[in-house]
Short mmCIF file of C-alpha atoms in Angstrom, two decimals:
data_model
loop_
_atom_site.label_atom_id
_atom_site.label_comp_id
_atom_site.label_asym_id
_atom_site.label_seq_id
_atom_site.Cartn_x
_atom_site.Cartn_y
_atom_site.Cartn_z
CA UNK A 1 7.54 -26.39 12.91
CA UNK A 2 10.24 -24.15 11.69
CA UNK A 3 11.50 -20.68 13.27
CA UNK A 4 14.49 -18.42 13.47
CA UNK A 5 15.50 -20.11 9.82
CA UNK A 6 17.27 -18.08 6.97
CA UNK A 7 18.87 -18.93 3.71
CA UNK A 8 21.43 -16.56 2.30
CA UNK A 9 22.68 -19.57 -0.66
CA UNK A 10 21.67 -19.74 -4.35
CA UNK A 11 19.16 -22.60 -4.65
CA UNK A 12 18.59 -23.94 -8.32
CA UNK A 13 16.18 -26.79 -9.31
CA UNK A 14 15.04 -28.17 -12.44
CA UNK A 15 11.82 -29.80 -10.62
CA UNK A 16 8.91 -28.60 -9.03
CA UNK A 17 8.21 -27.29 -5.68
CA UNK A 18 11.17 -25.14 -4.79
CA UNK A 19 11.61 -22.58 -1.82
CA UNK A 20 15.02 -20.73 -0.38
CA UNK A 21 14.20 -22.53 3.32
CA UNK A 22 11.22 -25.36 2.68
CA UNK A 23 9.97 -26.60 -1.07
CA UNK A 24 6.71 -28.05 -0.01
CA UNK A 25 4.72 -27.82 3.59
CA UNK A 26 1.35 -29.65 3.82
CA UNK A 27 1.04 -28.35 7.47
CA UNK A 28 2.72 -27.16 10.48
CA UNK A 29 3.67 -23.12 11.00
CA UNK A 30 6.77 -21.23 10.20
CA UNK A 31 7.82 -18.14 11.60
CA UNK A 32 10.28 -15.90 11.68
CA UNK A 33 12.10 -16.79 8.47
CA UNK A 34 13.82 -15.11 5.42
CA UNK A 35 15.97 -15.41 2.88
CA UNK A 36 18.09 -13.83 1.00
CA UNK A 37 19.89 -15.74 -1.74
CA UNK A 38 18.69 -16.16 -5.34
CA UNK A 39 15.67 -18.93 -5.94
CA UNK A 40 15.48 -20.31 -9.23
CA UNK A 41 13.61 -22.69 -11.10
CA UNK A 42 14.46 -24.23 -14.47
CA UNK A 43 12.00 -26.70 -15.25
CA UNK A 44 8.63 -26.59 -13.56
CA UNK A 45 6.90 -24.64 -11.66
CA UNK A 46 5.83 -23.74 -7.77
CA UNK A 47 8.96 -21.41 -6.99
CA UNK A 48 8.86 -18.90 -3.92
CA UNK A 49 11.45 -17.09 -2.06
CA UNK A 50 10.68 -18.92 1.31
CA UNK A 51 8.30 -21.78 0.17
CA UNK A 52 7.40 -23.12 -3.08
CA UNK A 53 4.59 -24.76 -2.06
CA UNK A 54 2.23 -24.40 0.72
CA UNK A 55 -0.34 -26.83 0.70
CA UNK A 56 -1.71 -25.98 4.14
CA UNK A 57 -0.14 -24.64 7.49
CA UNK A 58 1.02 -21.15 8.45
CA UNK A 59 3.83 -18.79 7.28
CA UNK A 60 3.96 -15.21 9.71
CA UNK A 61 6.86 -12.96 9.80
CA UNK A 62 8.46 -13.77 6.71
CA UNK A 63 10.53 -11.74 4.24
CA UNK A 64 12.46 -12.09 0.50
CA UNK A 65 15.14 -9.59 -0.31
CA UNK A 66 17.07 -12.42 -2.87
CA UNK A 67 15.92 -12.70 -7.05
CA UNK A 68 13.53 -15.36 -6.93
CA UNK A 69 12.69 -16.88 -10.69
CA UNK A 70 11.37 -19.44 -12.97
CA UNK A 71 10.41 -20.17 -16.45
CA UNK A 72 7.41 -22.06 -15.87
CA UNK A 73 4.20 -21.10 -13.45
CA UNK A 74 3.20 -20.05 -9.90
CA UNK A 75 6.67 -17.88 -9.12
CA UNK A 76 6.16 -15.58 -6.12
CA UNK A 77 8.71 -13.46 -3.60
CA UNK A 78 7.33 -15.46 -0.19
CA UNK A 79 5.40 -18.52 -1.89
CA UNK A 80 4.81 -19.78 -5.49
CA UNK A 81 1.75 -21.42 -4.33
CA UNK A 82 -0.39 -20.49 -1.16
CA UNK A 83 -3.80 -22.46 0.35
CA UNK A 84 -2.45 -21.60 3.99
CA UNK A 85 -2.43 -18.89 5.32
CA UNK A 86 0.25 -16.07 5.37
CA UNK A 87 0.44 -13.14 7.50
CA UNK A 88 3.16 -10.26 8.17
CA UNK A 89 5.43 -10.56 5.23
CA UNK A 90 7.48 -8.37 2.50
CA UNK A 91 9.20 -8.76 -0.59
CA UNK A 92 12.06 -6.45 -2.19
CA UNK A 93 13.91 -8.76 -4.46
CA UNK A 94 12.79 -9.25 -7.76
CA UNK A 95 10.80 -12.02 -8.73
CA UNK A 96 10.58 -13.14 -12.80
CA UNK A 97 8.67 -15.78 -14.08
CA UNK A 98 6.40 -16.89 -17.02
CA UNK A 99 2.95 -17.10 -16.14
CA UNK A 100 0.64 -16.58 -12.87
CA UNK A 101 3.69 -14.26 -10.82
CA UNK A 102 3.61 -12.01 -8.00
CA UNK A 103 5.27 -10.32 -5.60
CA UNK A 104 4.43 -12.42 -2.19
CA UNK A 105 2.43 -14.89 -3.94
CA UNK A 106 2.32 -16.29 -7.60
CA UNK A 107 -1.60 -18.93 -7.34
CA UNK A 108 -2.96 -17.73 -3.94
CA UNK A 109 -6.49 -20.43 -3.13
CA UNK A 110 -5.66 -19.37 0.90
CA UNK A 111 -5.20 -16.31 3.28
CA UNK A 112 -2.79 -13.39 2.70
CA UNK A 113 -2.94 -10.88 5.53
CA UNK A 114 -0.36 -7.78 6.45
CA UNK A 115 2.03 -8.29 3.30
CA UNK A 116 3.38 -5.36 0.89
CA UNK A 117 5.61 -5.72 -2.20
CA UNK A 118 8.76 -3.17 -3.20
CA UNK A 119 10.52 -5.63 -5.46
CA UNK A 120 10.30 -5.11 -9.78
CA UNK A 121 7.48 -8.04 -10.54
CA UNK A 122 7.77 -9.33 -14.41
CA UNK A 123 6.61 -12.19 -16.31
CA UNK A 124 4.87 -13.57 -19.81
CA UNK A 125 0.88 -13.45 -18.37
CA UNK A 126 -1.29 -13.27 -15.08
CA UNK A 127 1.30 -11.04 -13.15
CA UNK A 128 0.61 -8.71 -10.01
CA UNK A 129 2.52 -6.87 -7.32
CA UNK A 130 1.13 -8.88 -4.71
CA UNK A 131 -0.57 -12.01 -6.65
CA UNK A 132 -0.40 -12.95 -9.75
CA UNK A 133 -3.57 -15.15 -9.59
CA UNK A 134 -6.24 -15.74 -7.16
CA UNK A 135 -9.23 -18.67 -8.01
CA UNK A 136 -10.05 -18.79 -3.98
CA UNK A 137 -9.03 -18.05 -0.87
CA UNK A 138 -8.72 -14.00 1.32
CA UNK A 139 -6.29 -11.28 0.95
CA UNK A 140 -6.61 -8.07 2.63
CA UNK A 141 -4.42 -5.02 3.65
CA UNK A 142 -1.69 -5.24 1.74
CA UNK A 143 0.07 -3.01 -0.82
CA UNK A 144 2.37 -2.93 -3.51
CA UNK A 145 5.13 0.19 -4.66
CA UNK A 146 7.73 -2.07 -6.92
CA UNK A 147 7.18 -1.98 -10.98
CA UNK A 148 5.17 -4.25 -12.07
CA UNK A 149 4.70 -5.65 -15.72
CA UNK A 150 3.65 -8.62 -18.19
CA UNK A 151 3.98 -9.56 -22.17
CA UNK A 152 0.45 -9.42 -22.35
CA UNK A 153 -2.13 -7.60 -20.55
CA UNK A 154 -3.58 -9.89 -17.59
CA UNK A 155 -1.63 -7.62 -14.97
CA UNK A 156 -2.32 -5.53 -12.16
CA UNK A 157 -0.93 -3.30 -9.49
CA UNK A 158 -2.05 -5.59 -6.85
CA UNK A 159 -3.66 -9.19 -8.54
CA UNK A 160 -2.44 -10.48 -12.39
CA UNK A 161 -6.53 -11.72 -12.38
CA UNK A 162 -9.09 -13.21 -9.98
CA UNK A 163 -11.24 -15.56 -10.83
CA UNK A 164 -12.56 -16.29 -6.86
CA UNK A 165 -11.86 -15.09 -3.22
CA UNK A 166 -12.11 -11.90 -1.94
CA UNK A 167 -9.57 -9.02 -1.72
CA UNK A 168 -9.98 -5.86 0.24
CA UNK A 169 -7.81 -3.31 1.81
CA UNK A 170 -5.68 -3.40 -1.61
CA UNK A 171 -3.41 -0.22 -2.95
CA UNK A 172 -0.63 -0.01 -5.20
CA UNK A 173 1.15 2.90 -6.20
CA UNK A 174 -0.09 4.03 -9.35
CA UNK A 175 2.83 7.16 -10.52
CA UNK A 176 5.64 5.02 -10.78
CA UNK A 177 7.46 6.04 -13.67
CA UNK A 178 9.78 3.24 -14.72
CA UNK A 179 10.55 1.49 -18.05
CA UNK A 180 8.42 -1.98 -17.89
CA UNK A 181 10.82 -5.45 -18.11
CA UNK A 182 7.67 -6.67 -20.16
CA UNK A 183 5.53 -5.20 -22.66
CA UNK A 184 2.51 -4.06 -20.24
CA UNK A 185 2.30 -2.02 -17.14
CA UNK A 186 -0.88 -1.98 -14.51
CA UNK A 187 -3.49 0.36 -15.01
CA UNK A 188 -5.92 -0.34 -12.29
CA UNK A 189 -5.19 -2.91 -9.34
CA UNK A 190 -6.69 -6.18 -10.47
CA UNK A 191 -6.02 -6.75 -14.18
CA UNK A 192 -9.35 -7.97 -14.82
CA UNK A 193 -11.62 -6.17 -12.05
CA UNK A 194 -12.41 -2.31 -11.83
CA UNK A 195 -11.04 -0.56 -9.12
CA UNK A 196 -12.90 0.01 -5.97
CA UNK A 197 -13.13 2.24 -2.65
CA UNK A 198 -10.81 -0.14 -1.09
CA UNK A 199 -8.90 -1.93 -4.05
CA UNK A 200 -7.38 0.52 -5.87
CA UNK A 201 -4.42 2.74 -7.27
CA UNK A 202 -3.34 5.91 -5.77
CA UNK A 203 0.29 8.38 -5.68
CA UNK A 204 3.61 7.17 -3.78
CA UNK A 205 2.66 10.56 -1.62
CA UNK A 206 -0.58 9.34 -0.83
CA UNK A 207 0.61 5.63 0.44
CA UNK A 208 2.83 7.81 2.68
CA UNK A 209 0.07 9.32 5.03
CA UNK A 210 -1.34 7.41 7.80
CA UNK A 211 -4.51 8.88 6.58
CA UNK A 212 -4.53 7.06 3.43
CA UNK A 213 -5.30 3.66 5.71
CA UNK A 214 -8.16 4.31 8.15
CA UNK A 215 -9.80 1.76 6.73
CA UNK A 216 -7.73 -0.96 7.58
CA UNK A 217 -9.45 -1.82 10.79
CA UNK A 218 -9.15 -5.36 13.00
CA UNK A 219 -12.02 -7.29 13.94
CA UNK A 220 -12.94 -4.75 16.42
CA UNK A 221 -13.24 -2.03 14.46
CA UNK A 222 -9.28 -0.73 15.59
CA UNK A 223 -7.37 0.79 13.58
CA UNK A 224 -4.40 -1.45 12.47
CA UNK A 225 -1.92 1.18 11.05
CA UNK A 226 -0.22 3.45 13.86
CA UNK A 227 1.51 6.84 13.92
CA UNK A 228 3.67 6.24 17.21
CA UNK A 229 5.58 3.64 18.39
CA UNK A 230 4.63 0.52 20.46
CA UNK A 231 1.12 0.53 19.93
CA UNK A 232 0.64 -2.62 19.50
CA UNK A 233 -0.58 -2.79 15.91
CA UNK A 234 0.20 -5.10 13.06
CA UNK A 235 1.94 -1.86 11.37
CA UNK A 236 3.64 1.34 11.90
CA UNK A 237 3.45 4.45 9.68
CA UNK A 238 6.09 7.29 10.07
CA UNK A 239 3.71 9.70 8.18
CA UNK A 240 4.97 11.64 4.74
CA UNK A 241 8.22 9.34 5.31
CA UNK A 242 7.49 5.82 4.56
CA UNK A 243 4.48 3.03 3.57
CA UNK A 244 3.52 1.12 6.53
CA UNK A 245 5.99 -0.72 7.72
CA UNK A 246 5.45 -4.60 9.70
CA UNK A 247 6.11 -3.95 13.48
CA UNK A 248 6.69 -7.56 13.99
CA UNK A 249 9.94 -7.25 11.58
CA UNK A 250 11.41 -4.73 13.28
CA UNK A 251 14.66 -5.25 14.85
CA UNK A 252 12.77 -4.19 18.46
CA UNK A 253 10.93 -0.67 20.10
CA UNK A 254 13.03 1.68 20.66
CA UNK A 255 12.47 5.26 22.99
CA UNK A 256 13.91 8.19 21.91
CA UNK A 257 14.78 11.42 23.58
CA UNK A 258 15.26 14.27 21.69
CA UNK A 259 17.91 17.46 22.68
CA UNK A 260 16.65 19.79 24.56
CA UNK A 261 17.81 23.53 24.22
CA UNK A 262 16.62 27.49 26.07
CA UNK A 263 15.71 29.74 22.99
CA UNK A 264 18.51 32.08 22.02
CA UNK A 265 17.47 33.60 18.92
CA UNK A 266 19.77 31.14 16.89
CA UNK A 267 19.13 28.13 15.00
CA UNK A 268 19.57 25.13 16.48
CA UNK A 269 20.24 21.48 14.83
CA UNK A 270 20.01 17.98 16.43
CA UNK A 271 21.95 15.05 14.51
CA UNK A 272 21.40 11.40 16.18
CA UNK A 273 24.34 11.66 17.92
CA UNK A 274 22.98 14.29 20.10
CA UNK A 275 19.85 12.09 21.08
CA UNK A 276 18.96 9.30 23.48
CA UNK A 277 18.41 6.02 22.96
CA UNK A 278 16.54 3.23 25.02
CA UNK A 279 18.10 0.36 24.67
CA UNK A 280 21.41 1.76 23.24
CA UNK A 281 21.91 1.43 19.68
CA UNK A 282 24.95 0.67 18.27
CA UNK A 283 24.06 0.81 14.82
CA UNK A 284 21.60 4.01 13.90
CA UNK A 285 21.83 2.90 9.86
CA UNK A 286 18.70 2.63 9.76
CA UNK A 287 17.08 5.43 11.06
CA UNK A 288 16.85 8.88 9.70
CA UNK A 289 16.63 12.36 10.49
CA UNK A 290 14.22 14.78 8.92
CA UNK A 291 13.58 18.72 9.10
CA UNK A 292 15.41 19.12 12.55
CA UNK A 293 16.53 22.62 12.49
CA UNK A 294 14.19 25.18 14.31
CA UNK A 295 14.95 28.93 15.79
CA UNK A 296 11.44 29.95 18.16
CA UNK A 297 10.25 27.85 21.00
CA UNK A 298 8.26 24.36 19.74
CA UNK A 299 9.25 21.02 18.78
CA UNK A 300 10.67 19.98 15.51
CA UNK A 301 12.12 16.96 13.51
CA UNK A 302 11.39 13.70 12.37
CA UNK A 303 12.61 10.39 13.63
CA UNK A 304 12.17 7.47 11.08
CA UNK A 305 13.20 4.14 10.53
CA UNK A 306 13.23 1.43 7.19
CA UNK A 307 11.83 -1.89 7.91
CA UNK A 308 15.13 -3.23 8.67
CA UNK A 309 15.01 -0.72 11.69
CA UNK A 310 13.06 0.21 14.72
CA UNK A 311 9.21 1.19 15.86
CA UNK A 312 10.47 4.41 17.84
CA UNK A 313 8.73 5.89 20.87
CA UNK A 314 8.34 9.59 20.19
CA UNK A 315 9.49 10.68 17.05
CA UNK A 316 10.28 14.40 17.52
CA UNK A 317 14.22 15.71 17.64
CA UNK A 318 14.77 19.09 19.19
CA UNK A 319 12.49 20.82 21.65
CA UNK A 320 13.26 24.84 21.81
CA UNK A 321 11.97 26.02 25.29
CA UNK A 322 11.26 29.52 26.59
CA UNK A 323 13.26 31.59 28.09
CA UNK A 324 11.68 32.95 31.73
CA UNK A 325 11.51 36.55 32.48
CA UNK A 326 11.62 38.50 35.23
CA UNK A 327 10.37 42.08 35.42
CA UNK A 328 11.32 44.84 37.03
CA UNK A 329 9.68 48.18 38.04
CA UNK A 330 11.65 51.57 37.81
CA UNK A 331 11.93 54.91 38.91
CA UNK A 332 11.67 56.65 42.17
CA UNK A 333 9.05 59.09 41.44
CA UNK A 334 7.02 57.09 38.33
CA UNK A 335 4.22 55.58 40.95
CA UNK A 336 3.67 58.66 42.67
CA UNK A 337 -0.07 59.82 43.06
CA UNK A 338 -2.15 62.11 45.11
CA UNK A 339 -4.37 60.46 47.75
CA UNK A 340 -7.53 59.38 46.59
CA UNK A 341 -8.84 56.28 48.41
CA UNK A 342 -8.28 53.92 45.84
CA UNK A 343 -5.09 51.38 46.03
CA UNK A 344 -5.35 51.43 41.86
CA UNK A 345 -2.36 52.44 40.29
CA UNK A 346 -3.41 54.90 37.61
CA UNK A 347 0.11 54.78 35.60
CA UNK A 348 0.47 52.50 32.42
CA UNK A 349 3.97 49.95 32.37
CA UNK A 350 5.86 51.19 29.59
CA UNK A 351 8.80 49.56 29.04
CA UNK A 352 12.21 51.23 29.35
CA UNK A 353 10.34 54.11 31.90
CA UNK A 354 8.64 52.26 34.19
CA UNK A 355 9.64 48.82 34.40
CA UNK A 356 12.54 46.35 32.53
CA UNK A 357 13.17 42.93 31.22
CA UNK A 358 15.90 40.76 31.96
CA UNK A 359 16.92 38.25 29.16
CA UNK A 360 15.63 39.34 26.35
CA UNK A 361 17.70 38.46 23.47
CA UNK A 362 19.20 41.49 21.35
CA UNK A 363 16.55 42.34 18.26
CA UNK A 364 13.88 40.74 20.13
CA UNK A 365 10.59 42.23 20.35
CA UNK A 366 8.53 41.60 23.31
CA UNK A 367 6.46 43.55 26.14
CA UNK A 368 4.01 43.16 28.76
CA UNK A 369 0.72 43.90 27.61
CA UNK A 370 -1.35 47.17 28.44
CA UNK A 371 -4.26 45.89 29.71
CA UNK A 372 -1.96 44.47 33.16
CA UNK A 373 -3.32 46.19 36.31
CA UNK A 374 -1.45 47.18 39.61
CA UNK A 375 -2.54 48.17 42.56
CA UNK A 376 -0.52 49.27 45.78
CA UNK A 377 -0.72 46.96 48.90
CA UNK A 378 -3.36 49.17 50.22
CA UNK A 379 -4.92 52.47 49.72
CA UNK A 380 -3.45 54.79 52.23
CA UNK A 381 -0.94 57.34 51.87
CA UNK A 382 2.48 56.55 52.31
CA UNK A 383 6.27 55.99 50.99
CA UNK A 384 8.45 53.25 49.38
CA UNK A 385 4.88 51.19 49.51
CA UNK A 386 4.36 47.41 47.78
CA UNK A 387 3.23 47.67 44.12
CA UNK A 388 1.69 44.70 42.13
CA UNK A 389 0.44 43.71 38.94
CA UNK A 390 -1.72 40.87 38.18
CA UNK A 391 -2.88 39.47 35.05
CA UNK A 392 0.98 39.73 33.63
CA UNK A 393 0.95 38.80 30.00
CA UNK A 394 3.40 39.18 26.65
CA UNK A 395 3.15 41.00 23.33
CA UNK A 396 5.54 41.41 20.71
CA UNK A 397 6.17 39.72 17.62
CA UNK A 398 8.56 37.73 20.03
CA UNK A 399 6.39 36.66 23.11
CA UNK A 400 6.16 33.38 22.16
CA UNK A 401 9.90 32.94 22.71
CA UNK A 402 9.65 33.91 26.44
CA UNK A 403 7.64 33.64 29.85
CA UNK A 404 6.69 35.56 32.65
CA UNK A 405 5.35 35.01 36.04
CA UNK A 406 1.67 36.18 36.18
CA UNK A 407 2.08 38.38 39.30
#
């Protein structure tokens, strides 16, 4: 068993089986492990950025950000060779090799669950964002947005080729325009399979939207990919800002609370200094503020993080709240009328005459609505009596900005 491990040192072997924290495993798990230096491989193959080899056993929460390569076969960013099983894990470093190359995985004949790829993915033949090469074994939801390429044409978005297994809940980001290390770029997710419903290419913008990945469901039909924090899924989405991200490689959860501020008329900003954090961060580098600028009453912004940051609890910057009126009636005369055994006031509030508003912000544009009734506090004659009206509401181009009491 290995956990907590990292490697940030160049590693260089001329034999087989080489890894930046374990060469071979034939069983046991590791979690929790990355690395980060460069992983090369001279003279044989079976070179991965955490594992070269993984003959059985489990890897989970595992990431590459170093250049992993070789000049032989089975060169991948997590494992060069996989009949275990691997689940939660990313690549972003770039991974080169000759043949069978991807980026988590170069020969995968076992289980590849929750992984994406960012990293540029090159090599001579069977080459793939995710796999290069799959003759058995299971991969499902993953995805892949780095370049991908090959000398010759066995390569796909997502798998080099398959010649066994199963793959499902595949995407890769088909718009990438980038100038390919090799002489052939993807064009359709498995380089020797049609695309399907589930397997497929679509745009950068479209990998962005949580909508994008309803499908990818757990065992009880749930969905796995969430749109707020701490919900216990096996990724987070901050929608139109990022691909799914792995919650369990987050640096922790993290609540926010945005500013609050009374409408004024004015634009108001928030900036992350201005909001709350829970725990206290220290370091806010990763995490970003979007569209958080807002002048009527409503909430607006948008919290994010990378994946070297946080699954935030309410994403949402800078609430604008109304501003509470209070009305007043005016006029000694104005609610006069004749006796006529009816407590209805006949006269219609008309603002400036009969009543006024306290509050309201110069240029504003807002009223109490015509079709508020008052009555008197009974319906005999008599002086300096009680007048109400019930059934208070706004108009304007304004209301929305403000509140009233009903009564």
């Amino acid at each position: 068993k290995i956990t907590n491990a990292y490697n940030s040192g160049s590693v260089k072997s001329t034999n087989v089986y080489v890894g930046g924290v374990v060469g071979y495993i034939d069983s046991g798990t590791i979690t929790n492990v990355h690395n980060e230096g460069m992983v090369e491989g001279t003279g044989a193959g079976y070179v991965g950025g955490v594992v070269g080899y993984i003959d059985s056993g489990t890897i989970t929460n595992a990431y590459n950000t170093g250049t992993i390569s070789g000049t032989d076969f089975n060169i991948g960013g997590i494992a060069g060779y996989n009949s275990g099983t691997i689940m939660n894990a990313y690549n972003t470093g770039t991974v080169k090799g000759n043949t069978v190359v991807g980026g988590i995985v170069g020969e995968n004949g076992g289980t590849i669950t929750n992984a994406y790829n960012t990293g540029t993915v090159s090599g001579t033949n069977y080459v793939g964002g995710i796999v290069g090469g799959e003759y058995a074994g299971t991969i499902s939801n993953v995805y892949n947005t780095g370049e991908v390429s090959s000398e010759y044409a066995n390569v796909g978005g997502v798998m080099g080729e398959t010649r066994g297994g199963t793959i499902s809940n595949a995407l890769w980001a088909n718009d990438l325009s980038y100038t390919p290390a090799e002489g052939y770029m993807p064009t359709q997710a498995v380089g020797n399979q049609s695309d399907t419903a589930t397997v497929k290419g679509t745009n950068l913008a479209e990998m962005k939207k949580a909508a994008t990945y309803d499908s990818w469901k757990d065992a009880s039909s749930n969905k796995i990919v969430a749109t707020t924090g701490n919900a216990g899924t096996a990724w987070r989405i901050y929608d139109g800002h990022t691909t799914p991200l792995l919650t369990s490689l987050f640096k922790g959860v993290i609540t926010v609370t945005g500013l609050t501020v009374e409408y004024n008329g004015q634009n108001h900003t928030a900036d992350i200094s201005q909001l709350t954090f829970v725990p206290t961060l220290s370091d806010t580098s990763h995490i970003f503020l979007a569209d958080s600028v807002g002048r009527n009453v409503g909430t607006y912004g948008s919290l994010y993080s990378d994946q070297q940051g946080y699954d935030l609890v309410n994403d949402k910057t800078l609430t604008i709240t109304p501003i509470a009126l209070t009305a007043t009636l005016t006029g000694n005369n104005v609610f006069t009328k004749e006796y006529d055994g009816d407590a209805t006031v006949g006269q219609t509030l008309t603002l400036g005459s009969t009543y006024t508003l306290d509050k309201v912000v110069s240029g504003d544009t807002v009223s109490i609505a015509t079709n508020t009734t008052g009555s008197y506090n009974n319906k005999n004659a008599g002086n300096g009596k009680t007048i109400s009206y019930t059934g208070i509401a706004l108009d304007g181009a304004d209301a929305g900005n403000y509140t009233i009491a009903g009564t």
